[in-house]
Each structure stands twice: as C-alpha cells, then as structure tokens.
XYZ file of C-alpha atoms in Angstrom:
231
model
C -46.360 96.123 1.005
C -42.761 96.898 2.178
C -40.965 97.492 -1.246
C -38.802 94.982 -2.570
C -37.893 92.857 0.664
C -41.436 92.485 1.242
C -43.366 92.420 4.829
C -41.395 93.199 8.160
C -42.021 90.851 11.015
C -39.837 90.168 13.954
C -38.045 86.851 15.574
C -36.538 85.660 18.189
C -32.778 84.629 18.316
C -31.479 83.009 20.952
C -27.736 82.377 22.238
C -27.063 80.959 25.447
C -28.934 82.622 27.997
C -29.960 85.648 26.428
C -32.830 86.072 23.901
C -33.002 89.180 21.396
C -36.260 90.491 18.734
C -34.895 91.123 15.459
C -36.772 92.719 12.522
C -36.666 90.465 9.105
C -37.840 91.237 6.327
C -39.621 88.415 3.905
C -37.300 88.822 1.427
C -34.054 89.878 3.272
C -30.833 87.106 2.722
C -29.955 85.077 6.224
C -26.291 86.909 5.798
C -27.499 90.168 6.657
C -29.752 89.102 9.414
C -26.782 87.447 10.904
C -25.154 91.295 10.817
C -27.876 92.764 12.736
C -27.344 89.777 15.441
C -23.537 90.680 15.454
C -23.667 93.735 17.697
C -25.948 92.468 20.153
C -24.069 88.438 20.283
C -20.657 89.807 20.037
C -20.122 86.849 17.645
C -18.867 87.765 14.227
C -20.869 87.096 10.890
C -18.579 84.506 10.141
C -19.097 82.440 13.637
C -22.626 82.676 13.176
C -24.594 79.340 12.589
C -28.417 80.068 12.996
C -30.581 77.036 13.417
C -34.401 76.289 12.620
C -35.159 73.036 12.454
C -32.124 72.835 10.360
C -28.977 75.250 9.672
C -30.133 78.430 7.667
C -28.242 79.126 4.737
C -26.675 82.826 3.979
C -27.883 83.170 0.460
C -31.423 82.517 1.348
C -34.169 84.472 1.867
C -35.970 84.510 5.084
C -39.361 83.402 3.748
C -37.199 80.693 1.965
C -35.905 79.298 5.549
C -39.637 79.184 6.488
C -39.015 82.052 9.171
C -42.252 83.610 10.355
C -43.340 86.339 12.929
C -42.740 85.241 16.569
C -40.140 81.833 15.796
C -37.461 81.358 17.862
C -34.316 81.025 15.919
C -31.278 79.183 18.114
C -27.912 80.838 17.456
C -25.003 79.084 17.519
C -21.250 80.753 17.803
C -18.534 81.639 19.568
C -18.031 85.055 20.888
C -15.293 87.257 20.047
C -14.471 87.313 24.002
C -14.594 83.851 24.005
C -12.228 83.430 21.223
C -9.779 86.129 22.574
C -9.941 83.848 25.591
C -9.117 80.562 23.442
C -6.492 81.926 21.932
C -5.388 83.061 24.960
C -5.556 80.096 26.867
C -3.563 78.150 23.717
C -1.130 80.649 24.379
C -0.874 79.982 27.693
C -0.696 76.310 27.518
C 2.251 76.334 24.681
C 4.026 77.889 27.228
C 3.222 75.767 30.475
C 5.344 73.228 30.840
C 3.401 69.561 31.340
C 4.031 68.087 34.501
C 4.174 64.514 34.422
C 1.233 62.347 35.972
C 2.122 61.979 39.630
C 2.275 57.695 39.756
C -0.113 56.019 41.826
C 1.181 55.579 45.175
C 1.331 51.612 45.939
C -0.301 52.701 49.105
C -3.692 54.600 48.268
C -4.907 51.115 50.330
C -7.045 52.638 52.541
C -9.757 52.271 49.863
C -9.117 48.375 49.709
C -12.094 46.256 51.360
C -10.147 45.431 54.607
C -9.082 48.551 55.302
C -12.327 50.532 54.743
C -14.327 48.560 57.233
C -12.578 49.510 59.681
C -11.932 53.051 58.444
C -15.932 53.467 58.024
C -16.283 52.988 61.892
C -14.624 56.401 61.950
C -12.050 57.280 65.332
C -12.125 55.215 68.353
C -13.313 56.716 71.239
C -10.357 58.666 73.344
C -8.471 59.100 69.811
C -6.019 61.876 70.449
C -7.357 65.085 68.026
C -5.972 64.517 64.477
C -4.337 68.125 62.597
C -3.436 68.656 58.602
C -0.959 70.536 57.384
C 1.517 70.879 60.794
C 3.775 68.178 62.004
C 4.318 67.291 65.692
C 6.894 65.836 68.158
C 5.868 62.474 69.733
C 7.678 63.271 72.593
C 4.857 66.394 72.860
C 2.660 63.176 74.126
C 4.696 61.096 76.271
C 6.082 58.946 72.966
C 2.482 57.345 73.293
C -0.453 56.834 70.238
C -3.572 55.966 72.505
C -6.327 55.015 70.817
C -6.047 53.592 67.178
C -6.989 50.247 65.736
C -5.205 47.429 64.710
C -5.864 45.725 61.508
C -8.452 43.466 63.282
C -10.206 46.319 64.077
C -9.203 46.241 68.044
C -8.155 49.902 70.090
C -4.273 49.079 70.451
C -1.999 51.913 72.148
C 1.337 52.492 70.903
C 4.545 53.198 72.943
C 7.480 54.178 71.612
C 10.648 53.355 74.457
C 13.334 54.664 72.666
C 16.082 54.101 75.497
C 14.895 50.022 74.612
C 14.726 50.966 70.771
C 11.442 49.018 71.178
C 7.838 49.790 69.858
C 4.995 48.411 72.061
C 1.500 47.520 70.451
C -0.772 47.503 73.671
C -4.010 45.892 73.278
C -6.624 44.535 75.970
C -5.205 41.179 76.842
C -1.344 41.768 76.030
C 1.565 44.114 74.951
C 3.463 43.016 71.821
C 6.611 44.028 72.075
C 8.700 44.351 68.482
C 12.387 45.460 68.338
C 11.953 48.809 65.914
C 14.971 47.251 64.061
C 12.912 44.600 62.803
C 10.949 47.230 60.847
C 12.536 48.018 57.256
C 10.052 50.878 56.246
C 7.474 53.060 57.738
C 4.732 54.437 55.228
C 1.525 56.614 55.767
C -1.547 57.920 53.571
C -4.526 60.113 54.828
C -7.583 58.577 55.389
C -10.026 60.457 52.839
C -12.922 61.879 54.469
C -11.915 61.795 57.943
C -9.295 64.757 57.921
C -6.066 64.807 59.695
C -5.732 60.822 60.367
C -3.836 58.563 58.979
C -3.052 54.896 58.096
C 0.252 53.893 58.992
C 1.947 50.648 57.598
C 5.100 49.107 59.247
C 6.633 46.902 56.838
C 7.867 44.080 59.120
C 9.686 41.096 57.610
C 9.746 40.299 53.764
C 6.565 40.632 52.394
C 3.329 42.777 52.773
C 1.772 39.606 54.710
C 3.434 40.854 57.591
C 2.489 44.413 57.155
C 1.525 45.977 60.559
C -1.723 48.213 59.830
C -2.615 51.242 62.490
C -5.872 53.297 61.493
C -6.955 56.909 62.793
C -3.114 57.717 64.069
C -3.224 61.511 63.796
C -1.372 62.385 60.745
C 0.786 64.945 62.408
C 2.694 62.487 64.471
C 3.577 60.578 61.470
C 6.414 61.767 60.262
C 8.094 61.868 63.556
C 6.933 58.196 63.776
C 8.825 57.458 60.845
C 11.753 59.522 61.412
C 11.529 57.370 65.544
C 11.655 54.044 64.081
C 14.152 54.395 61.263
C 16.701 56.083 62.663
C-alpha cells in the first residue's frame, strides 16, 4: 500500500504543445496536483482548469475523478507570461489613441465587374514599366502614356500638349482630342495585384456616365497627370 493517499501511478497533463508525467496518488485532492503542474505550466493554481471528460474538481480525490495510470489529462490556463502580456497589452491600448476607420474611397472601382475584365487581361503589350512608392515627371517621357486601355478594353496612347492645354486619347482609327479644361477632377487607385499601375478616372462633364476610364497607366506618372490637367 502507499499509506494514507493510497497507490502512486502517473498521468499525463497536457497544455498546448507540451505534455508532462505527473505522479498522483489515489487518494491525493485535484488542488494539489494542480501545484505540482504549476512549476512546469507556469500557470498559477488558480488559472488551472484540468479536464477529463469533464472539469475536475479541487476537493476531489483523484480516484474520485476516475484518473488512472497512463490518462491524459488536458490542462487548461493561462500562463503567468501570458497574463503579464495581457495586462500589458491593455495597458498599451488605454493609452493608444483610436484612429478613426479610414472611409471607403468612392473609387476602390477597380473591383467592379467592368473594370476587372479588363484589369484581368493584365498590361498591354509595350506598357511603359509601372514603379510604387516614387513619383515621376511626364515630361521624363515625352508628355506621352503609350500603351493603356480604354474602358472598352482598346490600347489608346495618351498625349498631353500642354502649349494647346489639350489631352489626346489616340486609338487605332482616330485621336480624340478633349480640351483639359473640360475635365473637373482627376482621380487614381492601384490596381491590386498588378503592382505599380493604376486606374485613372477623368471626371468629364456632370455625372460619372461620362467618366473617362484608363487601365495599367503606371502609377508613378499619376500624380503629375493630375497636377498637368488641373492646373
């Protein structure tokens, strides 16, 4: 026999990755076989929940809980790192102030049904080389966009004569010519998944109807396009 707490046989407790033996006696309490799990978990008694087939109870005796040599006994608790880390990261949040939500741009169209069949052909051949995160002079390329489709899908060139204050679309059969005046607003977005092009939208005339749509203009000329045309 083993005195009072009876015969000694070991378990398995498990937490998270990491599996441990423990001794147990028959009659030991749950409560002080969570204590000899403390030091090896790193979670305190009072974290502790042990599970077999349902939640053992502290003032019960191991025999009681049905434990037997070899079960696996599922610990569940939080670690005293990871609580030093919740409290830690409260801390830090009281602290940071909330940024609003950035609102939806009314763009974000290039994920709308006409514009993503044209975007999923991907850049038309001769497309000049598209770059993120540096903005360029038109006047670095002659003041001409070769190379992008229209919103029919078509590979238009755009020229930008400044001494006539006039943008030309250039397609295969003609040139449209459109007075830049004409054009109250200039927007862009990057097309996702096809890095450093853009979609550029010339809001001609009152409503979006007569939007002007350009796909795979590389995004570093876009700003200057803007700044071109409105000023």
């Amino acid at each position: 026999g083993g005195g009072e707490l009876g015969n000694e046989f070991e378990i398995i407790v498990a937490f998270k990755k990491d599996k441990w033996p423990i001794k147990v006696r028959d009659n030991e309490l749950i409560g002080s076989i969570k204590a000899k799990i403390a030091p090896l978990s790193g979670v305190p008694v009072e974290n502790q929940k042990l599970m077999f087939k349902s939640m053992l109870v502290d003032t019960n005796t191991a025999v009681a809980s049905g434990l037997k040599a070899g079960l696996k006994v599922m610990l569940i608790g939080t670690s005293k790192v990871d609580i030093q880390k919740e409290q830690l990261n409260s801390v830090i949040a009281s602290v940071t102030p909330t940024l609003p939500n950035k609102p939806h741009s009314p763009l974000e169209l290039s994920s709308a049904a006409e514009h993503k069949k044209i975007i999923d052909k991907g850049a038309p051949e001769g497309a000049l080389p598209g770059i993120t995160g540096r903005t360029a002079h038109l006047a670095e390329i002659g003041n001409v966009v070769k190379c992008v489709y229209d919103k029919k899908g078509e590979v238009v060139r755009l020229t930008f004569k400044l001494e006539d204050n006039q943008l030309w679309i250039g397609g295969k059969a003609h040139t449209h010519k459109l007075s830049m005046a004409q054009i109250r607003n200039v927007t862009y977005e990057p097309l996702s998944g096809c890095a450093g092009y853009a979609m550029l939208v010339l809001h001609v005339g009152s409503t979006d109807k007569s939007n002007l749509y350009f796909y795979f203009v590389p995004l570093q000329y876009c700003a200057d396009i803007k700044r071109v045309i409105l000023a």
